[in-house]
Amino acid sequence: MCRQSRNYKKRKLVRTVAFLAAFFLSAAVMGKGFYLLASKCISVFAQEDGDRGAAEPVDDRTSGEKPVFTKVERNGWIVAIDPGHGGEDDGCYREGVSEAHVNLELARALSEKLQALGFETVMLREDNETLPSLEERVTEAAKAGAHIFVSIHQNAYDGTESGVSGIETWYCDTLADSGRLAQLIHEGAVQRTGAVDRGVQETDELYVVRNASMPACLIETAFLSDPAERNAITSKAYQDKLVEGMAEGIDAFFK
């Protein structure tokens, strides 16, 4: 090692000791104001020493504002989206409207929305011709390394009571955080659409939410048996509101 390099190291060591002394003295004297001053001093000191590494994000916790959830922070989170039914299984079918088709439309829109936000998605049914088994759906989600599982369905009512409509969401309490996931997605969907809130309910009878290996929920987004809601769920404007609300719930879950 040359003499010039050794001298530089010595000077740097002296500066470091002096800086640390000033650092702790400032802490004792300035109290609450110390955090901001120290942050600035550290930044200046690092720049003077030639440290040109990537800047750390600012988290000024004294401001009282919530940190911004940037697109970068969503990278790596994988959402498995399950459009219920498919193939020869239409699900519930009313007045020419197939549940399987509506489910796929919503799933595709949700996938696009989440990808735009920075999430990764895996579609567990890509078209209306195929019908993956329930076991295949949860297995595929696990293979993809999905962090959450969201199954999309439509509802129907065959009783004599009129005006049965709204959104309801199901989960199984054997899976950690499934209840919170269901609640957040449900709240987002109801708030955005203004639909009747039929609540979040626990069950162990739905295969995909019971057997998924990650937090999972199943949302029934509309009653195809109700004419008004059937017309709404087949319109792009309403679907956009619904997808926006569901995406907001998923976003909130990862925060």
Short mmCIF file of C-alpha atoms in Angstrom, two decimals:
data_model
loop_
_atom_site.label_atom_id
_atom_site.label_comp_id
_atom_site.label_asym_id
_atom_site.label_seq_id
_atom_site.Cartn_x
_atom_site.Cartn_y
_atom_site.Cartn_z
CA MET A 1 0.00 0.00 0.00
CA CYS A 2 1.48 3.44 -0.94
CA ARG A 3 2.13 6.21 1.62
CA GLN A 4 -0.56 8.44 0.10
CA SER A 5 -3.17 5.74 0.63
CA ARG A 6 -2.08 5.19 4.27
CA ASN A 7 -2.28 8.93 4.97
CA TYR A 8 -5.75 9.08 3.47
CA LYS A 9 -6.89 6.23 5.69
CA LYS A 10 -5.52 8.02 8.75
CA ARG A 11 -7.28 11.26 7.83
CA LYS A 12 -10.51 9.39 7.23
CA LEU A 13 -10.24 7.66 10.64
CA VAL A 14 -9.70 11.00 12.40
CA ARG A 15 -12.70 12.50 10.61
CA THR A 16 -14.83 9.48 11.54
CA VAL A 17 -13.95 9.77 15.25
CA ALA A 18 -14.66 13.51 15.19
CA PHE A 19 -17.96 12.94 13.45
CA LEU A 20 -19.11 10.31 15.94
CA ALA A 21 -18.22 12.60 18.85
CA ALA A 22 -20.28 15.41 17.32
CA PHE A 23 -23.05 12.90 16.58
CA PHE A 24 -23.58 11.82 20.20
CA LEU A 25 -23.06 15.35 21.57
CA SER A 26 -25.81 16.60 19.25
CA ALA A 27 -28.10 13.81 20.45
CA ALA A 28 -27.73 14.93 24.06
CA VAL A 29 -28.22 18.63 23.29
CA MET A 30 -30.89 18.71 20.61
CA GLY A 31 -33.31 15.96 21.66
CA LYS A 32 -36.22 15.64 19.20
CA GLY A 33 -34.56 17.80 16.54
CA PHE A 34 -31.61 15.48 16.45
CA TYR A 35 -33.12 12.97 14.02
CA LEU A 36 -33.38 15.38 11.08
CA LEU A 37 -29.97 17.00 11.70
CA ALA A 38 -28.22 13.65 12.06
CA SER A 39 -29.79 12.40 8.84
CA LYS A 40 -28.46 15.42 6.95
CA CYS A 41 -25.00 15.12 8.53
CA ILE A 42 -24.74 11.46 7.64
CA SER A 43 -25.72 12.21 4.05
CA VAL A 44 -23.10 14.99 3.71
CA PHE A 45 -20.40 12.90 5.38
CA ALA A 46 -21.06 9.96 3.05
CA GLN A 47 -20.93 12.16 -0.04
CA GLU A 48 -17.62 13.74 1.05
CA ASP A 49 -16.10 10.29 1.44
CA GLY A 50 -17.04 9.42 -2.11
CA ASP A 51 -19.96 7.12 -1.31
CA ARG A 52 -22.15 7.29 -4.38
CA GLY A 53 -24.44 4.33 -3.60
CA ALA A 54 -28.21 4.37 -4.25
CA ALA A 55 -30.05 6.86 -2.05
CA GLU A 56 -32.29 5.42 0.67
CA PRO A 57 -35.98 6.43 0.56
CA VAL A 58 -36.88 9.27 2.89
CA ASP A 59 -39.17 8.27 5.77
CA ASP A 60 -39.81 11.44 7.73
CA ARG A 61 -41.86 10.02 10.56
CA THR A 62 -42.06 13.43 12.25
CA SER A 63 -44.40 14.71 9.53
CA GLY A 64 -47.34 12.52 10.54
CA GLU A 65 -47.98 11.56 6.89
CA LYS A 66 -48.28 7.96 5.74
CA PRO A 67 -45.38 6.74 3.57
CA VAL A 68 -46.23 6.47 -0.13
CA PHE A 69 -46.71 2.88 -1.35
CA THR A 70 -44.72 2.96 -4.58
CA LYS A 71 -44.86 0.55 -7.48
CA VAL A 72 -41.37 -0.74 -6.64
CA GLU A 73 -42.54 -1.87 -3.21
CA ARG A 74 -45.10 -4.21 -4.81
CA ASN A 75 -42.54 -6.06 -6.89
CA GLY A 76 -42.41 -9.73 -6.00
CA TRP A 77 -45.92 -10.02 -4.54
CA ILE A 78 -47.90 -12.61 -6.49
CA VAL A 79 -51.71 -12.74 -6.60
CA ALA A 80 -53.47 -15.89 -7.81
CA ILE A 81 -56.78 -14.99 -9.46
CA ASP A 82 -59.36 -17.75 -9.85
CA PRO A 83 -62.25 -17.13 -12.28
CA GLY A 84 -64.79 -19.61 -10.95
CA HIS A 85 -66.31 -22.36 -13.16
CA GLY A 86 -65.50 -22.53 -16.92
CA GLY A 87 -65.76 -24.94 -19.83
CA GLU A 88 -69.02 -26.90 -19.69
CA ASP A 89 -69.71 -25.51 -16.21
CA ASP A 90 -71.43 -22.14 -16.58
CA GLY A 91 -72.08 -21.79 -12.88
CA CYS A 92 -75.32 -19.89 -12.40
CA TYR A 93 -76.97 -18.85 -15.67
CA ARG A 94 -79.70 -16.24 -15.95
CA GLU A 95 -81.30 -14.61 -19.00
CA GLY A 96 -78.36 -15.36 -21.29
CA VAL A 97 -75.72 -14.30 -18.77
CA SER A 98 -73.17 -16.95 -17.80
CA GLU A 99 -71.44 -16.72 -14.46
CA ALA A 100 -68.30 -18.32 -15.89
CA HIS A 101 -68.02 -15.60 -18.55
CA VAL A 102 -68.54 -12.76 -16.09
CA ASN A 103 -66.03 -14.27 -13.70
CA LEU A 104 -63.38 -14.39 -16.42
CA GLU A 105 -64.05 -10.80 -17.51
CA LEU A 106 -63.61 -9.57 -13.95
CA ALA A 107 -60.52 -11.74 -13.38
CA ARG A 108 -58.81 -10.42 -16.51
CA ALA A 109 -59.59 -6.82 -15.57
CA LEU A 110 -58.35 -7.38 -12.01
CA SER A 111 -55.14 -8.97 -13.29
CA GLU A 112 -54.46 -6.00 -15.57
CA LYS A 113 -55.18 -3.53 -12.77
CA LEU A 114 -52.87 -5.28 -10.31
CA GLN A 115 -50.09 -5.57 -12.88
CA ALA A 116 -50.38 -1.84 -13.56
CA LEU A 117 -49.87 -1.27 -9.84
CA GLY A 118 -46.74 -3.44 -9.83
CA PHE A 119 -48.04 -6.80 -8.62
CA GLU A 120 -47.43 -10.10 -10.36
CA THR A 121 -50.52 -12.19 -11.13
CA VAL A 122 -51.28 -15.76 -12.12
CA MET A 123 -54.59 -16.57 -13.81
CA LEU A 124 -55.93 -19.97 -12.81
CA ARG A 125 -58.24 -20.08 -15.83
CA GLU A 126 -57.29 -18.30 -19.06
CA ASP A 127 -60.35 -18.91 -21.24
CA ASN A 128 -63.96 -20.10 -21.26
CA GLU A 129 -63.19 -23.44 -22.91
CA THR A 130 -61.22 -25.06 -20.10
CA LEU A 131 -62.41 -26.21 -16.68
CA PRO A 132 -59.56 -26.74 -14.21
CA SER A 133 -60.52 -28.85 -11.24
CA LEU A 134 -60.64 -27.21 -7.83
CA GLU A 135 -57.56 -29.18 -6.83
CA GLU A 136 -55.70 -28.01 -9.94
CA ARG A 137 -56.51 -24.39 -9.10
CA VAL A 138 -55.04 -24.46 -5.60
CA THR A 139 -52.08 -26.56 -6.78
CA GLU A 140 -51.29 -24.12 -9.58
CA ALA A 141 -51.43 -21.18 -7.16
CA ALA A 142 -48.97 -22.93 -4.85
CA LYS A 143 -46.61 -23.80 -7.72
CA ALA A 144 -46.61 -20.16 -8.82
CA GLY A 145 -45.57 -19.09 -5.33
CA ALA A 146 -48.68 -16.93 -4.93
CA HIS A 147 -48.94 -14.94 -1.72
CA ILE A 148 -52.74 -14.68 -1.81
CA PHE A 149 -55.60 -16.46 -3.59
CA VAL A 150 -58.71 -14.59 -4.80
CA SER A 151 -61.62 -16.53 -6.30
CA ILE A 152 -64.30 -14.60 -8.22
CA HIS A 153 -67.90 -15.84 -8.47
CA GLN A 154 -71.49 -14.71 -9.07
CA ASN A 155 -74.49 -15.52 -6.93
CA ALA A 156 -78.12 -16.51 -7.55
CA TYR A 157 -81.30 -16.78 -5.50
CA ASP A 158 -84.23 -19.03 -6.38
CA GLY A 159 -86.55 -18.24 -3.48
CA THR A 160 -89.69 -16.15 -3.44
CA GLU A 161 -88.20 -13.08 -1.75
CA SER A 162 -87.69 -10.20 -4.17
CA GLY A 163 -84.72 -7.85 -4.46
CA VAL A 164 -82.06 -10.24 -3.14
CA SER A 165 -78.78 -8.72 -4.27
CA GLY A 166 -75.37 -7.57 -3.11
CA ILE A 167 -71.81 -8.68 -2.46
CA GLU A 168 -70.70 -11.31 0.01
CA THR A 169 -67.21 -12.67 0.64
CA TRP A 170 -66.14 -15.99 2.14
CA TYR A 171 -62.99 -17.28 3.82
CA CYS A 172 -61.81 -20.21 5.94
CA ASP A 173 -60.38 -19.33 9.34
CA THR A 174 -57.84 -22.15 9.28
CA LEU A 175 -55.63 -20.00 7.04
CA ALA A 176 -53.75 -17.13 8.65
CA ASP A 177 -54.80 -13.67 7.44
CA SER A 178 -57.60 -15.00 5.22
CA GLY A 179 -60.19 -13.11 7.24
CA ARG A 180 -58.32 -9.84 6.89
CA LEU A 181 -57.88 -10.40 3.14
CA ALA A 182 -61.60 -11.12 2.73
CA GLN A 183 -62.58 -8.07 4.76
CA LEU A 184 -60.37 -5.65 2.82
CA ILE A 185 -61.41 -6.91 -0.62
CA HIS A 186 -65.06 -6.94 0.43
CA GLU A 187 -64.96 -3.41 1.80
CA GLY A 188 -63.25 -2.09 -1.31
CA ALA A 189 -65.79 -3.71 -3.63
CA VAL A 190 -68.82 -2.51 -1.64
CA GLN A 191 -67.52 1.03 -1.24
CA ARG A 192 -66.68 1.45 -4.92
CA THR A 193 -69.92 -0.02 -6.28
CA GLY A 194 -72.44 0.98 -3.62
CA ALA A 195 -73.82 -2.57 -3.72
CA VAL A 196 -75.72 -4.12 -0.84
CA ASP A 197 -73.27 -5.28 1.81
CA ARG A 198 -74.06 -8.92 2.61
CA GLY A 199 -71.01 -9.21 4.81
CA VAL A 200 -67.90 -11.33 5.20
CA GLN A 201 -68.57 -14.89 6.30
CA GLU A 202 -66.45 -17.83 7.43
CA THR A 203 -66.89 -21.33 5.99
CA ASP A 204 -65.04 -24.62 5.69
CA GLU A 205 -67.22 -25.90 2.84
CA LEU A 206 -65.57 -24.10 -0.09
CA TYR A 207 -62.68 -26.18 -1.41
CA VAL A 208 -60.48 -23.42 -2.81
CA VAL A 209 -60.46 -21.25 0.31
CA ARG A 210 -60.15 -24.26 2.62
CA ASN A 211 -57.29 -25.92 0.76
CA ALA A 212 -55.28 -23.00 -0.56
CA SER A 213 -51.83 -22.85 1.00
CA MET A 214 -51.90 -19.05 1.27
CA PRO A 215 -54.46 -16.49 2.57
CA ALA A 216 -57.55 -16.95 0.40
CA CYS A 217 -61.06 -15.64 -0.10
CA LEU A 218 -63.99 -16.11 -2.47
CA ILE A 219 -66.06 -13.08 -3.44
CA GLU A 220 -69.60 -13.32 -4.84
CA THR A 221 -69.77 -10.02 -6.68
CA ALA A 222 -73.43 -9.96 -7.79
CA PHE A 223 -76.72 -11.87 -7.96
CA LEU A 224 -77.45 -12.82 -11.56
CA SER A 225 -80.99 -13.64 -10.44
CA ASP A 226 -81.63 -9.94 -9.74
CA PRO A 227 -82.35 -8.05 -13.02
CA ALA A 228 -80.82 -4.76 -11.90
CA GLU A 229 -77.66 -6.34 -10.59
CA ARG A 230 -77.39 -8.64 -13.61
CA ASN A 231 -77.46 -5.60 -15.91
CA ALA A 232 -74.89 -3.83 -13.74
CA ILE A 233 -72.37 -6.66 -13.55
CA THR A 234 -72.37 -7.07 -17.33
CA SER A 235 -71.53 -3.39 -17.92
CA LYS A 236 -67.92 -2.27 -18.23
CA ALA A 237 -68.48 0.82 -16.09
CA TYR A 238 -69.70 -1.24 -13.14
CA GLN A 239 -67.02 -3.88 -13.64
CA ASP A 240 -64.37 -1.15 -13.54
CA LYS A 241 -65.68 0.09 -10.20
CA LEU A 242 -65.75 -3.41 -8.79
CA VAL A 243 -62.22 -4.20 -9.97
CA GLU A 244 -60.95 -0.89 -8.60
CA GLY A 245 -62.38 -1.70 -5.18
CA MET A 246 -61.00 -5.23 -5.15
CA ALA A 247 -57.55 -3.98 -6.19
CA GLU A 248 -57.61 -1.39 -3.42
CA GLY A 249 -58.39 -4.11 -0.91
CA ILE A 250 -55.51 -6.26 -2.15
CA ASP A 251 -53.19 -3.26 -2.09
CA ALA A 252 -54.21 -2.51 1.50
CA PHE A 253 -53.61 -6.14 2.51
CA PHE A 254 -49.93 -5.94 1.50
CA LYS A 255 -49.42 -2.62 3.23
#
